[in-house]
Amino acid sequence: MHPTQLPQWAIDRVIARHGRRFIFDRIEPARTALVVIDMQQFFTQSDSALAMPEAREIIPTINRAAEGLRAAGGTVAWVVTHLSEGAREWRTLTSVAHPGERADVVRAGLSAASPMGELDPALDRRAGDLFAVKDRFSAFLPGASPLPEMLRARGIDTVLIAGTLTNVCCESSARDAMMANYGVVMLSDANATRTDAEHLAALAGFLATFGDVQTVDEALSHLAVPAGAGR
């Protein structure tokens, strides 16, 4: 698991700006969604071309976050990336992020027709959860996925971001969500990437300007559960 202790400079900046450590210290469950990004077998399975053990390690933490938010009356949304030949043009994906033969590997692994493009079966997906497909790193980039419309239909204005990779699709989604007027919390122990340095750098940069960073336990403790409701 990645470390979750953020650099003091980022924490100090939040405290100086807001007068407290957590920006979102009261989260309304009915208006909140846990958005789980790209927890597909392409990243979580050891026999995948781009296997990432760190992604598989956060599955129990994601499931715990989903269970806690559902119990409080919140929404869980699962988002996957599907890429294929014939999809709308994204030439910089292959020229910058995945050049050469790597592009074919990524397209094949993240194809809707590939088992590797499916959610890891260890994830606790339930009836009533939302599911959306995206074709860009960010699920909140206009035109990239139907997720924003699905969330707004449920009156969601706050999102908790989990999944993989912390510094790519998760961070991209979190930043775009903030700019689309969502309150955003990145869950530090429910995101994963390839190195601790990349993970912490992404979270610190996000905390400094874009939104909040909390552990799953911290976020669940901030749920404002109506009187008489169980958590």
PDB file of C-alpha atoms in Angstrom:
ATOM      1  CA  MET A   1       0.000   0.000   0.000  1.00  0.00           C
ATOM      2  CA  HIS A   2       1.147   3.536  -0.691  1.00  0.00           C
ATOM      3  CA  PRO A   3       1.882   5.884   2.230  1.00  0.00           C
ATOM      4  CA  THR A   4      -0.871   8.392   2.917  1.00  0.00           C
ATOM      5  CA  GLN A   5       0.973  11.053   4.916  1.00  0.00           C
ATOM      6  CA  LEU A   6       0.976  14.174   2.767  1.00  0.00           C
ATOM      7  CA  PRO A   7       3.770  16.755   2.812  1.00  0.00           C
ATOM      8  CA  GLN A   8       3.336  19.373   5.503  1.00  0.00           C
ATOM      9  CA  TRP A   9       3.497  22.272   3.028  1.00  0.00           C
ATOM     10  CA  ALA A  10       0.280  21.067   1.342  1.00  0.00           C
ATOM     11  CA  ILE A  11      -1.499  20.617   4.674  1.00  0.00           C
ATOM     12  CA  ASP A  12      -0.318  24.033   5.879  1.00  0.00           C
ATOM     13  CA  ARG A  13      -1.660  25.645   2.721  1.00  0.00           C
ATOM     14  CA  VAL A  14      -5.128  24.191   3.319  1.00  0.00           C
ATOM     15  CA  ILE A  15      -5.136  25.262   6.955  1.00  0.00           C
ATOM     16  CA  ALA A  16      -4.033  28.781   6.015  1.00  0.00           C
ATOM     17  CA  ARG A  17      -6.791  29.006   3.417  1.00  0.00           C
ATOM     18  CA  HIS A  18      -9.664  27.328   5.271  1.00  0.00           C
ATOM     19  CA  GLY A  19      -8.697  27.451   8.933  1.00  0.00           C
ATOM     20  CA  ARG A  20      -8.905  23.661   9.244  1.00  0.00           C
ATOM     21  CA  ARG A  21      -7.253  20.542   7.857  1.00  0.00           C
ATOM     22  CA  PHE A  22     -10.248  19.134   5.989  1.00  0.00           C
ATOM     23  CA  ILE A  23     -12.069  21.237   3.422  1.00  0.00           C
ATOM     24  CA  PHE A  24     -15.025  18.841   3.330  1.00  0.00           C
ATOM     25  CA  ASP A  25     -15.558  17.845   6.941  1.00  0.00           C
ATOM     26  CA  ARG A  26     -19.307  17.383   6.562  1.00  0.00           C
ATOM     27  CA  ILE A  27     -20.306  15.224   3.599  1.00  0.00           C
ATOM     28  CA  GLU A  28     -23.987  14.764   2.760  1.00  0.00           C
ATOM     29  CA  PRO A  29     -24.333  11.077   1.725  1.00  0.00           C
ATOM     30  CA  ALA A  30     -27.440  11.538  -0.431  1.00  0.00           C
ATOM     31  CA  ARG A  31     -25.550  14.081  -2.561  1.00  0.00           C
ATOM     32  CA  THR A  32     -22.289  12.120  -2.687  1.00  0.00           C
ATOM     33  CA  ALA A  33     -20.908   9.441  -4.995  1.00  0.00           C
ATOM     34  CA  LEU A  34     -17.870   7.236  -4.659  1.00  0.00           C
ATOM     35  CA  VAL A  35     -16.436   7.264  -8.191  1.00  0.00           C
ATOM     36  CA  VAL A  36     -14.157   4.272  -8.761  1.00  0.00           C
ATOM     37  CA  ILE A  37     -11.898   4.742 -11.763  1.00  0.00           C
ATOM     38  CA  ASP A  38     -10.466   2.005 -14.017  1.00  0.00           C
ATOM     39  CA  MET A  39     -10.245  -0.888 -11.578  1.00  0.00           C
ATOM     40  CA  GLN A  40     -10.091  -3.229 -14.563  1.00  0.00           C
ATOM     41  CA  GLN A  41      -8.330  -6.547 -14.796  1.00  0.00           C
ATOM     42  CA  PHE A  42      -5.874  -4.974 -17.244  1.00  0.00           C
ATOM     43  CA  PHE A  43      -4.327  -3.283 -14.198  1.00  0.00           C
ATOM     44  CA  THR A  44      -5.227  -5.627 -11.329  1.00  0.00           C
ATOM     45  CA  GLN A  45      -4.447  -9.109 -12.692  1.00  0.00           C
ATOM     46  CA  SER A  46      -0.888 -10.416 -12.417  1.00  0.00           C
ATOM     47  CA  ASP A  47      -0.936 -11.916 -15.945  1.00  0.00           C
ATOM     48  CA  SER A  48      -1.792  -8.584 -17.594  1.00  0.00           C
ATOM     49  CA  ALA A  49       0.726  -6.778 -19.779  1.00  0.00           C
ATOM     50  CA  LEU A  50       0.391  -3.707 -17.533  1.00  0.00           C
ATOM     51  CA  ALA A  51      -0.151  -5.474 -14.227  1.00  0.00           C
ATOM     52  CA  MET A  52       0.103  -3.205 -11.214  1.00  0.00           C
ATOM     53  CA  PRO A  53       0.105  -4.927  -7.794  1.00  0.00           C
ATOM     54  CA  GLU A  54      -0.652  -1.613  -6.090  1.00  0.00           C
ATOM     55  CA  ALA A  55      -4.055  -1.498  -7.818  1.00  0.00           C
ATOM     56  CA  ARG A  56      -5.034  -4.932  -6.581  1.00  0.00           C
ATOM     57  CA  GLU A  57      -3.979  -4.051  -3.027  1.00  0.00           C
ATOM     58  CA  ILE A  58      -6.578  -1.268  -2.727  1.00  0.00           C
ATOM     59  CA  ILE A  59      -9.582  -3.455  -3.640  1.00  0.00           C
ATOM     60  CA  PRO A  60     -10.556  -4.199   0.000  1.00  0.00           C
ATOM     61  CA  THR A  61     -10.289  -0.492   0.854  1.00  0.00           C
ATOM     62  CA  ILE A  62     -12.466   0.478  -2.110  1.00  0.00           C
ATOM     63  CA  ASN A  63     -15.037  -2.134  -1.095  1.00  0.00           C
ATOM     64  CA  ARG A  64     -15.074  -0.757   2.443  1.00  0.00           C
ATOM     65  CA  ALA A  65     -15.627   2.766   1.145  1.00  0.00           C
ATOM     66  CA  ALA A  66     -18.449   1.559  -1.102  1.00  0.00           C
ATOM     67  CA  GLU A  67     -20.126  -0.327   1.724  1.00  0.00           C
ATOM     68  CA  GLY A  68     -19.909   2.624   4.098  1.00  0.00           C
ATOM     69  CA  LEU A  69     -21.256   5.167   1.632  1.00  0.00           C
ATOM     70  CA  ARG A  70     -24.097   2.899   0.469  1.00  0.00           C
ATOM     71  CA  ALA A  71     -25.122   2.240   4.070  1.00  0.00           C
ATOM     72  CA  ALA A  72     -25.338   5.987   4.661  1.00  0.00           C
ATOM     73  CA  GLY A  73     -27.510   6.513   1.580  1.00  0.00           C
ATOM     74  CA  GLY A  74     -24.853   7.495  -0.945  1.00  0.00           C
ATOM     75  CA  THR A  75     -24.109   6.342  -4.500  1.00  0.00           C
ATOM     76  CA  VAL A  76     -21.312   4.186  -5.890  1.00  0.00           C
ATOM     77  CA  ALA A  77     -20.266   4.656  -9.528  1.00  0.00           C
ATOM     78  CA  TRP A  78     -17.900   2.329 -11.382  1.00  0.00           C
ATOM     79  CA  VAL A  79     -16.050   3.786 -14.364  1.00  0.00           C
ATOM     80  CA  VAL A  80     -13.999   1.867 -16.929  1.00  0.00           C
ATOM     81  CA  THR A  81     -11.925   2.889 -19.940  1.00  0.00           C
ATOM     82  CA  HIS A  82     -12.694   1.234 -23.275  1.00  0.00           C
ATOM     83  CA  LEU A  83     -10.482   2.009 -26.259  1.00  0.00           C
ATOM     84  CA  SER A  84     -10.695   0.461 -29.694  1.00  0.00           C
ATOM     85  CA  GLU A  85      -9.878   0.935 -33.342  1.00  0.00           C
ATOM     86  CA  GLY A  86     -12.500   3.161 -34.872  1.00  0.00           C
ATOM     87  CA  ALA A  87     -13.106   5.097 -31.666  1.00  0.00           C
ATOM     88  CA  ARG A  88     -13.006   8.886 -31.892  1.00  0.00           C
ATOM     89  CA  GLU A  89      -9.545  10.141 -32.660  1.00  0.00           C
ATOM     90  CA  TRP A  90      -7.053  10.571 -29.840  1.00  0.00           C
ATOM     91  CA  ARG A  91      -3.715  10.538 -31.623  1.00  0.00           C
ATOM     92  CA  THR A  92      -1.729  12.013 -28.736  1.00  0.00           C
ATOM     93  CA  LEU A  93      -2.582   8.960 -26.630  1.00  0.00           C
ATOM     94  CA  THR A  94      -0.397   6.868 -28.898  1.00  0.00           C
ATOM     95  CA  SER A  95       2.206   9.502 -29.715  1.00  0.00           C
ATOM     96  CA  VAL A  96       2.803  10.653 -26.142  1.00  0.00           C
ATOM     97  CA  ALA A  97       1.421   8.297 -23.492  1.00  0.00           C
ATOM     98  CA  HIS A  98       1.582   4.937 -25.274  1.00  0.00           C
ATOM     99  CA  PRO A  99       3.910   5.113 -28.298  1.00  0.00           C
ATOM    100  CA  GLY A 100       4.835   2.280 -30.646  1.00  0.00           C
ATOM    101  CA  GLU A 101       3.756  -1.301 -29.962  1.00  0.00           C
ATOM    102  CA  ARG A 102       2.587  -0.315 -26.487  1.00  0.00           C
ATOM    103  CA  ALA A 103      -0.431   1.391 -28.073  1.00  0.00           C
ATOM    104  CA  ASP A 104      -1.671  -1.916 -29.499  1.00  0.00           C
ATOM    105  CA  VAL A 105      -1.249  -3.603 -26.114  1.00  0.00           C
ATOM    106  CA  VAL A 106      -3.250  -0.882 -24.367  1.00  0.00           C
ATOM    107  CA  ARG A 107      -6.023  -0.865 -26.973  1.00  0.00           C
ATOM    108  CA  ALA A 108      -6.356  -4.651 -26.825  1.00  0.00           C
ATOM    109  CA  GLY A 109      -6.333  -4.787 -23.024  1.00  0.00           C
ATOM    110  CA  LEU A 110      -8.845  -1.980 -22.624  1.00  0.00           C
ATOM    111  CA  SER A 111     -11.192  -3.169 -25.350  1.00  0.00           C
ATOM    112  CA  ALA A 112     -14.823  -3.780 -24.451  1.00  0.00           C
ATOM    113  CA  ALA A 113     -14.400  -7.219 -26.017  1.00  0.00           C
ATOM    114  CA  SER A 114     -11.504  -8.203 -23.768  1.00  0.00           C
ATOM    115  CA  PRO A 115     -11.946  -9.806 -20.323  1.00  0.00           C
ATOM    116  CA  MET A 116      -9.049  -7.592 -19.232  1.00  0.00           C
ATOM    117  CA  GLY A 117     -11.267  -4.577 -19.875  1.00  0.00           C
ATOM    118  CA  GLU A 118     -13.791  -5.747 -17.267  1.00  0.00           C
ATOM    119  CA  LEU A 119     -13.894  -4.739 -13.610  1.00  0.00           C
ATOM    120  CA  ASP A 120     -11.925  -6.962 -11.269  1.00  0.00           C
ATOM    121  CA  PRO A 121     -14.347  -9.601  -9.925  1.00  0.00           C
ATOM    122  CA  ALA A 122     -13.192  -8.966  -6.351  1.00  0.00           C
ATOM    123  CA  LEU A 123     -14.828  -5.530  -6.415  1.00  0.00           C
ATOM    124  CA  ASP A 124     -18.138  -5.328  -4.554  1.00  0.00           C
ATOM    125  CA  ARG A 125     -20.400  -4.066  -7.339  1.00  0.00           C
ATOM    126  CA  ARG A 126     -24.083  -4.048  -6.397  1.00  0.00           C
ATOM    127  CA  ALA A 127     -27.436  -3.587  -8.067  1.00  0.00           C
ATOM    128  CA  GLY A 128     -28.260   0.101  -7.882  1.00  0.00           C
ATOM    129  CA  ASP A 129     -24.678   1.205  -8.452  1.00  0.00           C
ATOM    130  CA  LEU A 130     -23.930   3.320 -11.497  1.00  0.00           C
ATOM    131  CA  PHE A 131     -21.663   2.152 -14.319  1.00  0.00           C
ATOM    132  CA  ALA A 132     -20.102   4.317 -17.010  1.00  0.00           C
ATOM    133  CA  VAL A 133     -17.607   3.876 -19.835  1.00  0.00           C
ATOM    134  CA  LYS A 134     -15.089   6.590 -20.717  1.00  0.00           C
ATOM    135  CA  ASP A 135     -12.728   7.013 -23.650  1.00  0.00           C
ATOM    136  CA  ARG A 136     -10.386   9.608 -22.163  1.00  0.00           C
ATOM    137  CA  PHE A 137      -8.323   9.719 -18.982  1.00  0.00           C
ATOM    138  CA  SER A 138     -10.896  11.937 -17.269  1.00  0.00           C
ATOM    139  CA  ALA A 139     -14.438  10.740 -16.671  1.00  0.00           C
ATOM    140  CA  PHE A 140     -15.510  14.390 -16.284  1.00  0.00           C
ATOM    141  CA  LEU A 141     -14.006  15.770 -19.487  1.00  0.00           C
ATOM    142  CA  PRO A 142     -16.970  16.944 -21.602  1.00  0.00           C
ATOM    143  CA  GLY A 143     -17.936  14.188 -24.022  1.00  0.00           C
ATOM    144  CA  ALA A 144     -15.710  11.548 -22.430  1.00  0.00           C
ATOM    145  CA  SER A 145     -18.424   9.635 -20.577  1.00  0.00           C
ATOM    146  CA  PRO A 146     -22.064   9.865 -19.484  1.00  0.00           C
ATOM    147  CA  LEU A 147     -21.047   9.916 -15.820  1.00  0.00           C
ATOM    148  CA  PRO A 148     -21.682  13.639 -15.137  1.00  0.00           C
ATOM    149  CA  GLU A 149     -25.247  13.377 -16.450  1.00  0.00           C
ATOM    150  CA  MET A 150     -25.849  10.206 -14.433  1.00  0.00           C
ATOM    151  CA  LEU A 151     -24.623  11.874 -11.249  1.00  0.00           C
ATOM    152  CA  ARG A 152     -26.613  15.037 -11.784  1.00  0.00           C
ATOM    153  CA  ALA A 153     -29.758  12.950 -12.338  1.00  0.00           C
ATOM    154  CA  ARG A 154     -29.298  11.728  -8.756  1.00  0.00           C
ATOM    155  CA  GLY A 155     -28.586  15.184  -7.370  1.00  0.00           C
ATOM    156  CA  ILE A 156     -24.915  14.405  -6.727  1.00  0.00           C
ATOM    157  CA  ASP A 157     -22.676  17.412  -6.107  1.00  0.00           C
ATOM    158  CA  THR A 158     -19.788  15.768  -4.225  1.00  0.00           C
ATOM    159  CA  VAL A 159     -17.519  12.961  -5.404  1.00  0.00           C
ATOM    160  CA  LEU A 160     -15.015  10.747  -3.627  1.00  0.00           C
ATOM    161  CA  ILE A 161     -12.402   9.582  -6.135  1.00  0.00           C
ATOM    162  CA  ALA A 162     -10.799   6.134  -5.909  1.00  0.00           C
ATOM    163  CA  GLY A 163      -9.078   3.772  -8.319  1.00  0.00           C
ATOM    164  CA  THR A 164      -6.085   3.754 -10.618  1.00  0.00           C
ATOM    165  CA  LEU A 165      -3.808   5.394 -11.609  1.00  0.00           C
ATOM    166  CA  THR A 166      -3.666   8.072  -8.934  1.00  0.00           C
ATOM    167  CA  ASN A 167      -1.723  10.501 -11.095  1.00  0.00           C
ATOM    168  CA  VAL A 168      -3.382   9.785 -14.435  1.00  0.00           C
ATOM    169  CA  CYS A 169      -7.085   8.922 -14.751  1.00  0.00           C
ATOM    170  CA  CYS A 170      -7.947   9.525 -11.093  1.00  0.00           C
ATOM    171  CA  GLU A 171      -6.251  12.892 -10.834  1.00  0.00           C
ATOM    172  CA  SER A 172      -7.517  13.953 -14.270  1.00  0.00           C
ATOM    173  CA  SER A 173     -11.080  13.035 -13.281  1.00  0.00           C
ATOM    174  CA  ALA A 174     -10.772  14.745  -9.903  1.00  0.00           C
ATOM    175  CA  ARG A 175      -9.476  18.016 -11.357  1.00  0.00           C
ATOM    176  CA  ASP A 176     -12.120  18.135 -14.083  1.00  0.00           C
ATOM    177  CA  ALA A 177     -14.845  17.335 -11.553  1.00  0.00           C
ATOM    178  CA  MET A 178     -13.754  20.311  -9.450  1.00  0.00           C
ATOM    179  CA  MET A 179     -13.891  22.557 -12.512  1.00  0.00           C
ATOM    180  CA  ALA A 180     -17.395  21.224 -13.215  1.00  0.00           C
ATOM    181  CA  ASN A 181     -18.417  22.492  -9.748  1.00  0.00           C
ATOM    182  CA  TYR A 182     -18.324  19.238  -7.800  1.00  0.00           C
ATOM    183  CA  GLY A 183     -16.831  19.127  -4.347  1.00  0.00           C
ATOM    184  CA  VAL A 184     -14.041  16.567  -4.695  1.00  0.00           C
ATOM    185  CA  VAL A 185     -12.211  14.349  -2.221  1.00  0.00           C
ATOM    186  CA  MET A 186      -9.410  12.062  -3.395  1.00  0.00           C
ATOM    187  CA  LEU A 187      -9.172   9.008  -1.126  1.00  0.00           C
ATOM    188  CA  SER A 188      -5.476   8.604  -0.364  1.00  0.00           C
ATOM    189  CA  ASP A 189      -5.620   4.919   0.613  1.00  0.00           C
ATOM    190  CA  ALA A 190      -8.060   3.946  -2.168  1.00  0.00           C
ATOM    191  CA  ASN A 191      -5.966   5.243  -5.069  1.00  0.00           C
ATOM    192  CA  ALA A 192      -2.941   3.511  -6.545  1.00  0.00           C
ATOM    193  CA  THR A 193      -0.201   4.107  -9.085  1.00  0.00           C
ATOM    194  CA  ARG A 194       3.242   2.715  -9.851  1.00  0.00           C
ATOM    195  CA  THR A 195       5.372   4.475  -7.235  1.00  0.00           C
ATOM    196  CA  ASP A 196       4.926   6.120  -3.860  1.00  0.00           C
ATOM    197  CA  ALA A 197       6.505   9.302  -5.218  1.00  0.00           C
ATOM    198  CA  GLU A 198       3.969   9.643  -8.044  1.00  0.00           C
ATOM    199  CA  HIS A 199       1.085   8.865  -5.687  1.00  0.00           C
ATOM    200  CA  LEU A 200       2.036  11.460  -3.077  1.00  0.00           C
ATOM    201  CA  ALA A 201       2.951  14.127  -5.632  1.00  0.00           C
ATOM    202  CA  ALA A 202      -0.449  13.824  -7.303  1.00  0.00           C
ATOM    203  CA  LEU A 203      -2.335  13.995  -4.012  1.00  0.00           C
ATOM    204  CA  ALA A 204      -0.304  16.932  -2.703  1.00  0.00           C
ATOM    205  CA  GLY A 205      -0.789  18.918  -5.897  1.00  0.00           C
ATOM    206  CA  PHE A 206      -4.512  18.231  -5.851  1.00  0.00           C
ATOM    207  CA  LEU A 207      -4.863  19.211  -2.194  1.00  0.00           C
ATOM    208  CA  ALA A 208      -3.006  22.459  -2.715  1.00  0.00           C
ATOM    209  CA  THR A 209      -5.526  23.857  -5.209  1.00  0.00           C
ATOM    210  CA  PHE A 210      -8.316  21.574  -6.363  1.00  0.00           C
ATOM    211  CA  GLY A 211      -9.991  19.832  -3.455  1.00  0.00           C
ATOM    212  CA  ASP A 212      -9.567  17.626  -0.418  1.00  0.00           C
ATOM    213  CA  VAL A 213      -7.534  14.495   0.282  1.00  0.00           C
ATOM    214  CA  GLN A 214      -8.747  12.113   2.967  1.00  0.00           C
ATOM    215  CA  THR A 215      -8.343   8.466   3.898  1.00  0.00           C
ATOM    216  CA  VAL A 216     -11.410   6.254   3.578  1.00  0.00           C
ATOM    217  CA  ASP A 217     -11.876   6.226   7.356  1.00  0.00           C
ATOM    218  CA  GLU A 218     -11.662  10.023   7.486  1.00  0.00           C
ATOM    219  CA  ALA A 219     -14.193  10.435   4.678  1.00  0.00           C
ATOM    220  CA  LEU A 220     -16.632   7.956   6.247  1.00  0.00           C
ATOM    221  CA  SER A 221     -16.298   9.739   9.594  1.00  0.00           C
ATOM    222  CA  HIS A 222     -17.323  12.976   7.854  1.00  0.00           C
ATOM    223  CA  LEU A 223     -20.574  11.592   6.501  1.00  0.00           C
ATOM    224  CA  ALA A 224     -23.454  13.625   7.887  1.00  0.00           C
ATOM    225  CA  VAL A 225     -25.909  10.776   8.509  1.00  0.00           C
ATOM    226  CA  PRO A 226     -29.494  11.886   9.217  1.00  0.00           C
ATOM    227  CA  ALA A 227     -30.787  11.284  12.725  1.00  0.00           C
ATOM    228  CA  GLY A 228     -32.101   7.743  13.159  1.00  0.00           C
ATOM    229  CA  ALA A 229     -30.173   6.334  10.195  1.00  0.00           C
ATOM    230  CA  GLY A 230     -27.533   3.646  10.637  1.00  0.00           C
ATOM    231  CA  ARG A 231     -24.144   3.837   9.018  1.00  0.00           C
TER     232      ARG A 231
END
